[in-house]
Structure formats: C-alpha cells, structure tokens
Coordinates of C-alpha atoms and ligand atoms in Angstrom, one line a residue:
M1109 CA 0.0 0.0 0.0
D1110 CA 1.4 3.5 -0.9
R1111 CA 0.9 5.8 2.0
P1112 CA 1.5 9.5 1.9
T1113 CA 3.8 11.1 4.5
T1114 CA 2.9 13.8 7.0
P1115 CA 1.8 16.9 5.2
E1116 CA 4.5 19.5 5.7
A1117 CA 2.1 22.4 6.1
D1118 CA 0.7 20.7 9.2
T1119 CA 3.8 20.2 11.2
S1120 CA 3.8 23.5 13.2
G1121 CA 0.6 23.1 15.1
A1122 CA -2.3 20.8 15.7
G1123 CA -2.7 20.4 12.0
T1124 CA -6.0 20.1 10.1
G1125 CA -6.7 16.6 11.2
S1126 CA -6.3 15.4 7.6
G1127 CA -3.1 13.6 8.1
P1128 CA -2.6 10.1 6.7
A1129 CA -2.7 8.1 9.9
N1130 CA -6.0 6.8 11.4
I1131 CA -4.2 5.8 14.6
G1132 CA -1.1 6.8 16.5
V1133 CA 1.1 5.3 19.2
V1134 CA 3.1 7.3 21.7
G1135 CA 5.8 5.4 23.5
L1136 CA 7.8 3.0 21.5
A1137 CA 9.5 0.7 24.1
V1138 CA 8.8 -3.0 23.9
M1139 CA 5.0 -2.8 24.3
G1140 CA 4.3 0.3 22.2
S1141 CA 6.5 -0.7 19.3
N1142 CA 4.9 -4.2 19.1
L1143 CA 1.4 -2.8 19.4
A1144 CA 2.3 -0.3 16.6
R1145 CA 3.5 -3.1 14.4
N1146 CA 0.4 -5.1 15.1
L1147 CA -1.8 -2.1 14.2
A1148 CA 0.2 -1.5 11.0
S1149 CA -0.1 -5.1 9.9
R1150 CA -3.9 -4.5 9.3
E1151 CA -4.6 -3.3 5.8
E1152 CA -7.1 -0.7 7.1
N1153 CA -4.6 1.0 9.4
T1154 CA -2.0 3.7 8.8
V1155 CA 0.0 4.2 12.0
A1156 CA 1.7 7.4 13.3
V1157 CA 4.5 6.8 15.8
F1158 CA 6.1 9.1 18.3
N1159 CA 8.6 8.6 21.2
R1160 CA 10.0 11.1 23.6
S1161 CA 13.6 10.2 22.6
R1162 CA 14.0 10.1 18.8
S1163 CA 16.2 7.1 18.7
K1164 CA 13.4 4.6 19.4
T1165 CA 11.3 6.1 16.6
D1166 CA 14.2 5.9 14.1
E1167 CA 15.0 2.3 15.1
L1168 CA 11.4 1.1 14.7
V1169 CA 10.9 2.8 11.4
E1170 CA 14.2 1.5 10.0
A1171 CA 13.7 -2.0 11.3
H1172 CA 10.1 -2.3 9.9
P1173 CA 9.8 -0.6 6.6
E1174 CA 6.9 -3.0 5.8
A1175 CA 4.8 -1.3 8.4
E1176 CA 5.0 2.0 6.5
F1177 CA 4.8 4.0 9.8
V1178 CA 4.3 7.7 9.7
P1179 CA 7.0 8.9 12.1
A1180 CA 6.7 12.1 14.1
F1181 CA 9.4 13.8 16.1
T1182 CA 7.4 16.4 17.9
Y1183 CA 3.9 16.3 19.4
E1184 CA 2.9 18.9 16.8
E1185 CA 4.0 16.6 14.0
F1186 CA 2.2 13.7 15.6
A1187 CA -1.1 15.6 15.8
A1188 CA -0.7 16.7 12.2
S1189 CA -0.2 13.2 11.0
L1190 CA -3.5 12.0 12.3
Q1191 CA -7.0 12.0 10.8
K1192 CA -9.9 13.3 12.9
P1193 CA -11.0 12.3 15.4
R1194 CA -7.3 11.9 16.2
T1195 CA -6.9 8.6 18.0
A1196 CA -3.7 7.9 19.9
I1197 CA -2.6 5.1 22.2
I1198 CA -0.2 6.0 24.9
M1199 CA 2.2 3.1 25.9
V1200 CA 4.6 4.7 28.4
K1201 CA 5.5 4.1 32.0
A1202 CA 2.5 4.3 34.2
G1203 CA 2.2 7.2 36.6
R1204 CA 3.8 10.6 36.0
P1205 CA 5.0 9.9 32.4
T1206 CA 1.4 9.1 31.4
D1207 CA 0.2 12.4 32.8
A1208 CA 3.0 14.2 31.0
V1209 CA 2.1 12.6 27.7
I1210 CA -1.7 13.3 28.2
D1211 CA -0.9 17.0 28.9
E1212 CA 1.2 17.2 25.7
L1213 CA -1.5 15.5 23.6
M1214 CA -4.2 17.8 25.0
R1215 CA -2.0 20.7 23.9
V1216 CA -1.8 19.6 20.3
F1217 CA -5.1 17.7 19.9
E1218 CA -8.6 19.2 19.6
P1219 CA -11.9 18.4 21.5
G1220 CA -13.5 15.2 20.2
D1221 CA -10.1 13.5 19.7
I1222 CA -9.4 10.3 21.5
I1223 CA -6.6 9.7 24.0
I1224 CA -6.1 6.1 25.1
D1225 CA -3.8 5.0 27.9
G1226 CA -2.8 1.5 27.3
G1227 CA -0.2 1.3 30.1
N1228 CA -0.7 -0.5 33.4
S1229 CA -2.3 2.5 35.2
L1230 CA -4.0 2.3 38.5
F1231 CA -7.8 2.6 37.9
T1232 CA -8.3 5.5 40.3
D1233 CA -5.7 7.4 38.2
T1234 CA -7.7 6.6 35.1
I1235 CA -10.9 7.8 36.8
R1236 CA -9.2 11.1 37.7
R1237 CA -7.7 11.4 34.2
E1238 CA -10.9 10.8 32.4
K1239 CA -12.6 13.4 34.4
A1240 CA -10.0 16.0 33.7
V1241 CA -9.6 15.1 30.0
S1242 CA -13.3 14.8 29.3
E1243 CA -14.0 18.2 31.0
A1244 CA -11.7 19.7 28.4
G1245 CA -13.8 18.1 25.7
Y1246 CA -11.5 15.2 24.7
N1247 CA -12.4 11.5 24.9
F1248 CA -10.2 9.5 27.3
V1249 CA -10.0 5.7 27.4
G1250 CA -8.1 3.8 30.0
M1251 CA -7.3 0.4 28.4
G1252 CA -5.8 -2.7 30.0
V1253 CA -3.5 -4.5 27.6
S1254 CA -2.4 -8.0 28.5
G1255 CA -0.1 -10.6 26.9
G1256 CA 3.3 -8.9 27.2
E1257 CA 5.3 -8.1 24.1
E1258 CA 4.3 -11.3 22.2
G1259 CA 0.6 -10.4 22.8
A1260 CA 1.1 -6.8 21.8
L1261 CA 2.6 -8.0 18.5
N1262 CA 0.4 -10.9 17.6
G1263 CA -2.9 -10.2 19.4
P1264 CA -3.3 -9.0 23.0
S1265 CA -6.4 -9.3 25.2
L1266 CA -7.7 -5.7 25.4
M1267 CA -9.8 -4.2 28.2
P1268 CA -10.9 -0.7 27.3
G1269 CA -13.0 1.5 29.5
G1270 CA -14.0 5.0 28.7
P1271 CA -17.0 6.6 27.1
D1272 CA -19.4 4.9 24.5
E1273 CA -18.5 7.6 22.0
A1274 CA -14.9 6.6 21.9
W1275 CA -15.8 2.9 21.6
V1276 CA -17.6 3.7 18.3
T1277 CA -14.3 4.8 16.7
L1278 CA -12.0 2.6 18.7
G1279 CA -14.0 -0.7 18.7
P1280 CA -13.3 -1.7 15.1
I1281 CA -9.6 -0.9 15.4
L1282 CA -9.2 -2.8 18.6
K1283 CA -11.1 -5.8 17.3
S1284 CA -8.7 -5.9 14.3
I1285 CA -5.6 -6.3 16.5
A1286 CA -6.9 -8.3 19.5
A1287 CA -6.3 -12.0 19.9
V1288 CA -9.0 -14.2 18.6
A1289 CA -10.4 -17.0 20.8
E1290 CA -12.9 -19.4 19.3
G1291 CA -13.6 -17.0 16.5
E1292 CA -14.3 -14.0 18.9
P1293 CA -11.9 -11.0 19.3
C1294 CA -10.5 -10.7 22.8
V1295 CA -11.8 -7.2 23.4
T1296 CA -15.0 -5.8 24.8
H1297 CA -16.0 -2.3 26.1
V1298 CA -15.6 -3.3 29.7
G1299 CA -17.4 -0.2 31.2
H1300 CA -16.9 3.5 31.7
D1301 CA -13.9 5.4 33.0
G1302 CA -11.6 3.2 35.0
A1303 CA -13.4 -0.1 34.4
G1304 CA -10.9 -1.4 31.9
H1305 CA -7.9 -0.8 34.1
F1306 CA -9.8 -2.2 37.1
V1307 CA -10.4 -5.4 35.2
K1308 CA -6.8 -5.5 34.0
M1309 CA -5.6 -5.1 37.6
V1310 CA -7.7 -8.0 38.8
H1311 CA -6.5 -10.1 35.8
N1312 CA -3.0 -9.5 37.1
G1313 CA -4.0 -10.4 40.6
I1314 CA -5.5 -13.7 39.4
E1315 CA -2.3 -14.2 37.4
Y1316 CA -0.3 -13.9 40.7
A1317 CA -2.5 -16.5 42.3
D1318 CA -2.4 -18.9 39.4
M1319 CA 1.4 -18.7 39.2
Q1320 CA 1.8 -19.3 43.0
L1321 CA -0.5 -22.3 42.9
I1322 CA 1.5 -23.8 40.0
A1323 CA 4.7 -23.1 41.9
E1324 CA 3.3 -24.8 45.0
A1325 CA 2.2 -27.9 42.9
Y1326 CA 5.7 -28.1 41.4
D1327 CA 7.4 -27.9 44.9
L1328 CA 5.2 -30.5 46.4
I1329 CA 5.8 -32.9 43.5
R1330 CA 9.5 -32.3 43.5
R1331 CA 9.9 -32.8 47.3
G1332 CA 7.4 -35.6 47.5
T1333 CA 8.5 -37.7 44.6
G1334 CA 12.2 -36.7 44.0
K1335 CA 11.5 -36.2 40.3
T1336 CA 13.8 -33.9 38.4
P1337 CA 12.5 -30.6 36.9
A1338 CA 12.7 -32.1 33.4
E1339 CA 10.5 -35.0 34.6
I1340 CA 8.1 -32.6 36.3
A1341 CA 8.0 -30.7 33.0
E1342 CA 6.5 -33.7 31.4
I1343 CA 3.8 -33.9 34.1
F1344 CA 2.8 -30.3 33.4
A1345 CA 2.8 -30.9 29.7
E1346 CA 0.4 -33.8 30.3
W1347 CA -1.8 -31.6 32.6
N1348 CA -1.8 -29.1 29.7
R1349 CA -3.8 -31.6 27.7
G1350 CA -6.6 -31.7 30.3
E1351 CA -8.8 -29.4 32.3
L1352 CA -5.8 -27.4 33.5
E1353 CA -4.9 -26.5 29.9
S1354 CA -3.6 -22.9 30.0
Y1355 CA -0.7 -20.7 28.9
L1356 CA 0.8 -20.7 32.4
I1357 CA 0.9 -24.5 32.6
E1358 CA 2.4 -24.6 29.2
I1359 CA 5.2 -22.2 30.0
T1360 CA 5.8 -23.9 33.3
A1361 CA 6.7 -27.0 31.4
E1362 CA 9.0 -25.0 29.2
V1363 CA 10.8 -23.4 32.1
L1364 CA 11.2 -26.7 34.0
R1365 CA 12.6 -28.3 30.8
Q1366 CA 15.3 -25.7 30.4
T1367 CA 18.9 -26.6 31.2
D1368 CA 21.4 -23.9 32.1
A1369 CA 24.1 -23.7 29.5
A1370 CA 26.7 -22.5 31.9
T1371 CA 26.4 -25.2 34.6
G1372 CA 24.4 -28.0 32.9
L1373 CA 21.9 -27.8 35.8
P1374 CA 18.2 -27.3 35.5
L1375 CA 17.7 -23.5 34.9
V1376 CA 15.2 -23.4 37.8
D1377 CA 17.9 -24.5 40.2
V1378 CA 20.2 -21.7 39.3
I1379 CA 17.6 -18.9 39.4
V1380 CA 17.6 -17.1 42.8
D1381 CA 14.4 -18.0 44.6
E1382 CA 13.2 -14.5 45.2
A1383 CA 10.1 -13.4 43.2
G1384 CA 9.8 -9.9 42.0
A1385 CA 6.6 -7.9 41.4
K1386 CA 5.6 -4.8 39.6
G1387 CA 2.7 -3.9 42.0
T1388 CA -0.5 -4.9 40.2
G1389 CA -0.9 -7.8 42.6
A1390 CA -0.6 -5.5 45.6
W1391 CA -3.1 -3.1 44.0
T1392 CA -5.6 -5.9 43.6
V1393 CA -5.3 -6.8 47.2
Q1394 CA -5.3 -3.2 48.5
T1395 CA -8.4 -2.5 46.4
A1396 CA -10.1 -5.7 47.6
L1397 CA -9.4 -4.7 51.2
D1398 CA -11.1 -1.3 50.5
L1399 CA -14.0 -3.0 48.9
G1400 CA -14.2 -5.7 51.7
V1401 CA -13.8 -8.6 49.3
P1402 CA -11.8 -11.6 50.5
V1403 CA -9.3 -12.4 47.8
S1404 CA -7.2 -14.6 50.0
G1405 CA -5.6 -16.6 47.2
I1406 CA -4.4 -13.5 45.4
A1407 CA -3.2 -12.0 48.8
E1408 CA -1.3 -15.2 49.7
A1409 CA 0.3 -15.2 46.3
T1410 CA 1.4 -11.6 46.7
F1411 CA 2.7 -12.1 50.2
A1412 CA 4.5 -15.3 49.1
R1413 CA 6.5 -13.2 46.6
S1414 CA 7.3 -10.7 49.4
L1415 CA 8.3 -13.5 51.8
S1416 CA 10.6 -15.0 49.2
S1417 CA 12.3 -11.7 48.7
H1418 CA 13.0 -11.1 52.4
R1419 CA 16.4 -12.9 52.2
E1420 CA 17.7 -11.4 55.4
Q1421 CA 14.8 -12.8 57.4
R1422 CA 15.0 -16.2 55.6
D1423 CA 18.7 -16.4 56.4
V1424 CA 18.1 -16.2 60.1
S1425 CA 15.1 -18.4 60.2
G1426 CA 16.4 -21.6 58.7
A1427 CA 16.9 -23.2 62.2
L1428 CA 13.4 -22.6 63.4
P1429 CA 11.9 -25.8 64.7
G1430 CA 9.7 -27.9 62.5
P1431 CA 9.6 -31.0 60.2
S1432 CA 12.3 -31.1 57.6
S1433 CA 10.8 -31.3 54.1
E1434 CA 13.9 -33.4 53.2
D1435 CA 12.4 -36.3 55.1
F1436 CA 9.2 -36.2 53.1
T1437 CA 8.6 -38.9 50.4
V1438 CA 5.4 -40.3 49.1
E1439 CA 4.9 -44.0 48.5
D1440 CA 2.7 -43.8 45.4
A1441 CA 4.1 -41.1 43.3
D1442 CA 1.4 -41.3 40.5
A1443 CA -1.4 -41.1 43.1
F1444 CA 0.2 -38.2 44.8
I1445 CA 0.7 -36.3 41.6
E1446 CA -3.0 -36.7 40.7
Q1447 CA -3.9 -35.4 44.2
V1448 CA -1.7 -32.4 43.6
R1449 CA -3.4 -31.8 40.2
L1450 CA -6.8 -31.9 41.8
A1451 CA -5.7 -29.6 44.6
L1452 CA -4.3 -27.2 42.0
Y1453 CA -7.6 -27.2 40.1
A1454 CA -9.8 -26.6 43.1
S1455 CA -7.5 -23.8 44.4
K1456 CA -7.5 -22.2 41.0
I1457 CA -11.3 -22.2 40.9
V1458 CA -11.3 -20.4 44.2
A1459 CA -8.8 -17.8 43.0
Y1460 CA -10.8 -17.0 39.9
S1461 CA -14.0 -16.9 41.9
Q1462 CA -12.5 -14.4 44.3
G1463 CA -11.2 -12.3 41.4
F1464 CA -14.6 -12.2 39.8
D1465 CA -16.1 -11.2 43.1
E1466 CA -13.7 -8.3 43.2
I1467 CA -14.8 -7.2 39.7
R1468 CA -18.4 -7.4 40.8
A1469 CA -17.8 -5.4 43.9
G1470 CA -15.8 -2.8 42.0
A1471 CA -18.5 -2.5 39.4
A1472 CA -21.1 -1.9 42.2
Q1473 CA -18.9 0.6 43.9
Y1474 CA -18.0 2.7 40.9
G1475 CA -21.2 2.3 38.9
W1476 CA -19.8 0.2 36.0
N1477 CA -22.0 -2.2 34.1
I1478 CA -19.5 -5.0 33.7
D1479 CA -20.6 -8.2 31.9
L1480 CA -18.6 -10.9 33.8
G1481 CA -19.2 -13.5 31.1
A1482 CA -17.8 -11.1 28.5
V1483 CA -14.7 -10.5 30.7
S1484 CA -14.0 -14.2 31.0
K1485 CA -14.3 -14.5 27.2
I1486 CA -11.8 -11.8 26.4
W1487 CA -9.3 -13.5 28.7
R1488 CA -9.5 -16.7 26.7
G1489 CA -6.9 -15.5 24.3
G1490 CA -3.9 -13.1 24.2
C1491 CA -3.4 -12.7 27.9
I1492 CA -1.3 -14.4 30.5
I1493 CA -4.1 -16.2 32.2
R1494 CA -5.6 -17.5 29.0
A1495 CA -7.1 -21.0 29.6
Q1496 CA -9.7 -23.4 28.5
F1497 CA -11.2 -23.1 31.9
L1498 CA -12.4 -19.5 31.2
N1499 CA -15.1 -21.1 28.9
R1500 CA -16.5 -22.7 32.0
I1501 CA -16.7 -19.3 33.7
A1502 CA -18.3 -17.7 30.7
D1503 CA -20.9 -20.6 30.7
A1504 CA -21.6 -20.0 34.4
Y1505 CA -22.3 -16.3 33.9
D1506 CA -24.2 -16.9 30.6
A1507 CA -26.5 -19.2 32.6
E1508 CA -26.9 -16.8 35.5
A1509 CA -25.5 -13.3 35.0
T1510 CA -25.9 -12.3 38.6
L1511 CA -24.5 -15.5 40.1
P1512 CA -23.4 -14.5 43.6
V1513 CA -20.6 -17.0 43.9
L1514 CA -18.9 -18.5 40.9
L1515 CA -18.0 -21.6 43.0
T1516 CA -21.7 -22.5 43.2
A1517 CA -22.2 -22.9 39.4
P1518 CA -23.0 -26.5 38.6
Y1519 CA -19.8 -27.2 36.7
F1520 CA -17.6 -25.9 39.6
V1521 CA -19.7 -27.7 42.2
E1522 CA -19.0 -31.0 40.4
A1523 CA -15.3 -30.2 40.0
L1524 CA -14.9 -29.2 43.6
G1525 CA -16.7 -32.3 44.7
R1526 CA -14.2 -34.4 42.6
A1527 CA -11.2 -32.6 44.0
Q1528 CA -12.3 -32.4 47.6
D1529 CA -10.5 -35.3 49.3
A1530 CA -7.3 -34.8 47.3
W1531 CA -7.3 -31.1 48.1
R1532 CA -7.6 -31.7 51.9
E1533 CA -5.0 -34.4 51.8
I1534 CA -2.5 -32.2 50.0
V1535 CA -3.0 -29.3 52.5
Q1536 CA -2.6 -31.8 55.4
V1537 CA 0.6 -33.2 53.8
S1538 CA 2.1 -29.8 53.2
A1539 CA 1.4 -28.8 56.8
S1540 CA 2.7 -32.1 58.3
S1541 CA 5.8 -32.2 56.2
G1542 CA 6.7 -28.5 56.6
I1543 CA 6.3 -27.6 52.9
P1544 CA 4.8 -24.1 52.5
A1545 CA 1.7 -24.2 50.4
P1546 CA 0.0 -20.9 51.4
A1547 CA -2.2 -20.5 48.4
F1548 CA -3.4 -24.1 48.5
S1549 CA -4.3 -23.9 52.2
S1550 CA -5.8 -20.4 52.2
S1551 CA -8.0 -21.4 49.2
L1552 CA -9.3 -24.4 51.1
A1553 CA -9.9 -22.3 54.3
Y1554 CA -11.9 -19.8 52.2
Y1555 CA -13.9 -22.6 50.7
D1556 CA -14.7 -24.1 54.1
G1557 CA -15.5 -20.6 55.4
L1558 CA -18.1 -20.1 52.7
R1559 CA -19.6 -23.5 53.3
A1560 CA -19.8 -23.1 57.1
D1561 CA -23.2 -23.0 58.7
R1562 CA -21.9 -21.0 61.7
L1563 CA -18.7 -19.0 61.7
P1564 CA -16.8 -17.8 64.8
A1565 CA -17.6 -14.3 63.7
A1566 CA -20.3 -14.4 66.4
L1567 CA -17.5 -14.5 69.0
I1568 CA -15.7 -11.6 67.3
Q1569 CA -18.9 -9.6 67.5
G1570 CA -19.1 -10.4 71.2
Q1571 CA -15.5 -9.3 71.8
R1572 CA -16.1 -6.1 69.8
D1573 CA -19.2 -5.4 71.9
F1574 CA -17.2 -6.1 75.1
F1575 CA -14.4 -3.7 74.5
G1576 CA -15.9 -1.1 72.1
A1577 CA -19.7 -1.3 72.6
H1578 CA -19.9 -2.1 68.9
T1579 CA -23.2 -3.9 69.3
Y1580 CA -24.4 -7.1 67.7
R1581 CA -27.5 -8.6 66.1
R1582 CA -29.3 -11.6 67.4
T1583 CA -30.2 -14.8 65.6
D1584 CA -33.7 -14.9 67.1
K1585 CA -35.0 -11.4 66.7
E1586 CA -34.7 -8.1 64.8
G1587 CA -32.7 -5.2 66.1
T1588 CA -29.3 -4.2 67.4
F1589 CA -28.1 -5.0 70.9
H1590 CA -25.5 -4.3 73.5
T1591 CA -24.6 -6.1 76.7
L1592 CA -23.7 -3.9 79.6
W1593 CA -20.5 -5.7 80.2
S1594 CA -19.1 -3.4 82.9
A1595 CA -22.4 -3.2 84.8
D1596 CA -24.9 -6.0 85.4
R1597 CA -24.4 -7.6 82.0
S1598 CA -28.0 -7.2 81.1
E1599 CA -28.8 -6.6 77.4
I1600 CA -30.2 -3.4 76.0
E1601 CA -31.4 -2.4 72.6
A1602 CA -28.8 -0.1 71.0
E1603 CA -28.0 1.9 67.9
D1604 CA -25.9 0.0 65.4
T1605 CA -22.4 1.3 65.7
H1606 CA -20.7 -1.5 63.7
Ligands
NAP1002 N1 6.1 -5.1 29.5 C1 4.9 -5.7 29.5 O1 4.9 -7.0 29.5 C2 3.7 -5.0 29.7 C3 2.5 -5.7 29.6 C4 1.3 -5.0 29.7 C5 1.3 -3.6 30.0 N2 2.5 -3.0 30.1 C6 2.5 -1.5 30.3 O2 2.7 -0.9 29.1 C7 3.4 0.4 29.2 C8 4.7 0.4 28.4 O3 5.5 -0.7 28.8 P1 6.9 -1.0 28.2 O4 7.5 -2.1 29.0 O5 6.8 -1.0 26.8 O6 7.7 0.4 28.5 P2 8.2 1.1 29.9 O7 9.6 0.6 30.2 O8 7.2 0.9 30.9 O9 8.3 2.6 29.5 C9 9.2 3.1 28.6 C10 8.6 4.1 27.7 O10 8.0 5.2 28.4 C11 8.5 6.4 27.8 N3 8.5 7.5 28.8 C12 9.0 7.4 30.1 N4 8.9 8.6 30.7 C13 8.3 9.4 29.8 C14 7.9 10.8 29.8 N5 8.0 11.5 30.9 N6 7.3 11.3 28.7 C15 7.2 10.6 27.6 N7 7.5 9.3 27.5 C16 8.1 8.7 28.6 C17 9.9 6.0 27.3 O11 10.4 7.0 26.4 P3 11.9 7.2 26.2 O12 12.3 6.2 25.2 O13 12.1 8.6 25.8 O14 12.6 7.0 27.6 C18 9.6 4.7 26.7 O15 8.9 4.9 25.4 C19 3.7 0.5 30.8 O16 2.6 1.2 31.4 C20 3.6 -1.0 31.2 O17 3.2 -1.1 32.6 C21 3.7 -3.6 30.0

C-alpha cells in the first residue's frame, strides 16, 4: 500500500486533522513498538508513531519498513499526522510519564479527539484522568493490555474502559488487533472510565494466584517424589492436555525443561528463589481490602512473593523448629501427583471466583455495568491467564449473569466435589511435612469458610461489643443489641455502631 507522508504544512501546530494516519502510538518501548506493528499489519490502518527520545522512533521505522509507519518527532507533527477524530494510544511508563504525555496531547489535539492510555495505570488514576480530560472536551479511554510483548505484536487481550462515543471509533480498530479465541476477538468495552484498568488489575491479581498455585504444585511434587525438573515438565505438559490447559501451565513445562548452558543444571535450580513484582498484585489486594472482598488466594500469592524476597529474614530463620521437608517422600508417586493436580484445580477455581467477586464489587462501587461473562471470554486468548477453563466461567455467567458466587455454578460444584478429598489431603501433607503451600491452604480455608453453617464471627462480634460497645444482632429477633459488660451484664437495645 502506498501511503502519503505527514503533510509539511501541518507540522507547526495541531494540524488540520487530515493527516494520513488513522491511529497513533506514543511510547515505542517494547509494548508500544509491538502494538504499533500489530496495528500496522492490518490493511485498514496507517499508524503514526512518536517517542520522547527520537532514537526509538528511528530504530522502529528503520527495522520495519513493511509497516509504513508515519514517524513524528514532535507532538505537533504527531497531531498533524492523524485524521480526525485523532486517536492515539499511549504506551509509556505508568504514573507521571502518562500524565505528562496526556498534557502534551491535549496541547496539540482538539476536542473530540481520543486519547487512550494502554499502560498499566491504577484505575483510580484513570478515573481522575478521564474526568479532567473529558471536562476539556476530549475523549479518554483507560485500556488494559495483557499478553506482554508477544501479545502486543500478535494479538493481546484488550480491556478498554472510557465513554461509549470513543468505543464507536475505537472498537473496530481494537477488534482488528486483538487476539481471537474461538472466533471472537478478545476485546470488549468493559465499562466506563476506570473499568478497563480495574479489570486488568484483577487479571494480574489472578495471574499472581495462578502462578503461585502452580509453583506450590511443582514444589510438592519435587519434594514428595524426588522427580527432576525435566520429569516434572512432562507432568505439566500432560496436565496441559486436560482441564488445566492454559498458557501458564504450558510455559511452566518450558521453564522446567530448560537446562542452564553455563552449569548444565536445570535452569530453575540456578535462578535465585526471590520473586519480583511490579505492583499490580498489591493493587488488587489493596483494592479488595477497601471493597471488603476476600481475595485470599491473590493476597497469599502476593505475600508469598514478598516473603521469598526477604532474604535477610529467611537467612536467620532456617533453624526454626519444624519438620524437615527433606524427610518427606510419598509411597505412590502417581497417586500423589494426581492429588496435587486436583488440589491445584480446586484452588485455581477459588482464586478465579475471588477475582470475579472483586470485579463485581468494583462495578457496584464505581457504577460500572460489567458483563462478567464477556470479561471471562476476552481472557481466553492473548493474555497471560488464557485458559480453556475460562469457557466454563463464561458458561456459568451466561446461565446466570448475577451468580453471587462462581463456585456455586454446577460445573464448579462438580469439579470441587471431585477434588475435595485430594485437596484436603494435600493441604494436610504440606502442613505435616513443613512444605509451605500458602495459596493451596488459604483457598481451602476460604472454601470451608463459605460452606460453614456458623462462623466464629459471632464470637468476634461479642468481643467487639465487650471492648468497644460495637453492638451485635441476634439470631432470634430483629434489632441491634449491646450487653452492659461493665455493669450488670444485662442486654439493651442499642443503635448499630458497627
Ligand atoms: N512489558 C509488559 O509486558 C507490559 C504488559 C502490559 C502492559 N505494560 C504496560 O505498558 C506500558 C509500556 O510498557 P513498556 O514495557 O513497553 O515500557 P516502559 O519501560 O514501561 O516505558 C518506557 C517508555 O516510556 C517512555 N517514557 C518514560 N517517561 C516518559 C515521559 N515523561 N514522557 C514521555 N515518554 C516517557 C519512554 O520514552 P523514552 O524512550 O524517551 O525513555 C519509553 O517509550 C507500561 O505502562 C507498562 O506497565 C507492559
């Protein structure tokens, strides 16, 4: 396709909005450059590109002549290279850099133009930004992008928020570059303002939980059966052909199979056992705490990464009393591995159920109309948690859109029933042999908490009433009550102070 270059007359200001490009990308590091190439690979798109430092723009344009990018070296040139409504995706570091780029784009764009933040922004920042940008007459869309650099290039899962008006222009463009799962593009208009970044945040939180559960499964199998990482890789490869089929299980097999070229050892044995984090897991947990949603699997996974990184504490704690996991061996390795698989599946169901609870609570709190079934469908391709299993979640919400607990959908009830005994056995074994399995055990505790007919929360209410006169409700009559603990301990009706 022959594409015109930026009109020279337009390069000194905002331009006429008749430039050659229908979409632009600002920020050409790994994510932005790959997303720009993905956009350019569609016949219908002409892509303008801009980066703060010129070298990245030059490198991209030179390395990919086939993309026929329209390069810009100032914000003015960038605005001039775009058709109206100008549509630009920002892919820069989250936080201040994103604000800086938005300010620049508002300077050179015009009301009605569309500014999309595709970075990993905190949803409350997105809400703030949309308010400010839309008050000035522009459209602002906070969009979650998942799938890393490979996804950005070949088809990510996209979670745009923002106004309906922007979706009209943006929808077809995003559908053209998103991953496709079972014939459907992995993009939906998630909801208004920060809804897209909220959903992306929870996606990452679920990703933390899923990764931690897989790591616990690997650890138990290795310690219990003495199998090598390469042998365990084959177990994960086998699991990937069943109900656990997912990208994360697939790459686990790849990582475990890898031999370190320098030492000849399994790569996993030469990697320092301290897990890093970029903060989205912590955001998911912090937000869940604010919303009062128990996401214990995600929280344990986030804390497990923190614990692993506290080397100084681990170094002085090795001699603490307890069973040695070195002494742990199982008699029937195949049976044990199957128990671990079932425990992993059950715990994973809990983690996803908790994540969807958080999205539901967020939607209620912030007034978003989020279709949970549609969210599970756009996670089936392109993103890190892509998995066959998400079809089951979509089915559950298709059958009952307002399902209060995902765990109670018939498919999951059956799966949890099947996994029950193995799950409990594995949690017991991990505790008795001193192998930490925080996500497995907290998921089971959450599950039993939900099932419980009576919880010791009644005692907590009694304690709260004792020391703080926080009152309680009774099981046998309406109203709010307080016991006069420091007087004659008679009960009075009281105002609910929580
Ligand atoms: N990496 C992933 O797998 C992944 C996945 C999903 C989402 N994301 C999100 O996507 C976004 C981009 O990620 P990335 O890994 O490609 O890049 P990054 O390392 O997060 O950011 C580098 C980019 O930000 C630009 N930048 C930094 N400060 C700036 C400023 N004040 N004004 C203008 N531009 C500025 C840099 O420009 P210069 O070249 O001039 O320094 C460069 O283009 C981030 O928000 C990230 O969280 C990343």
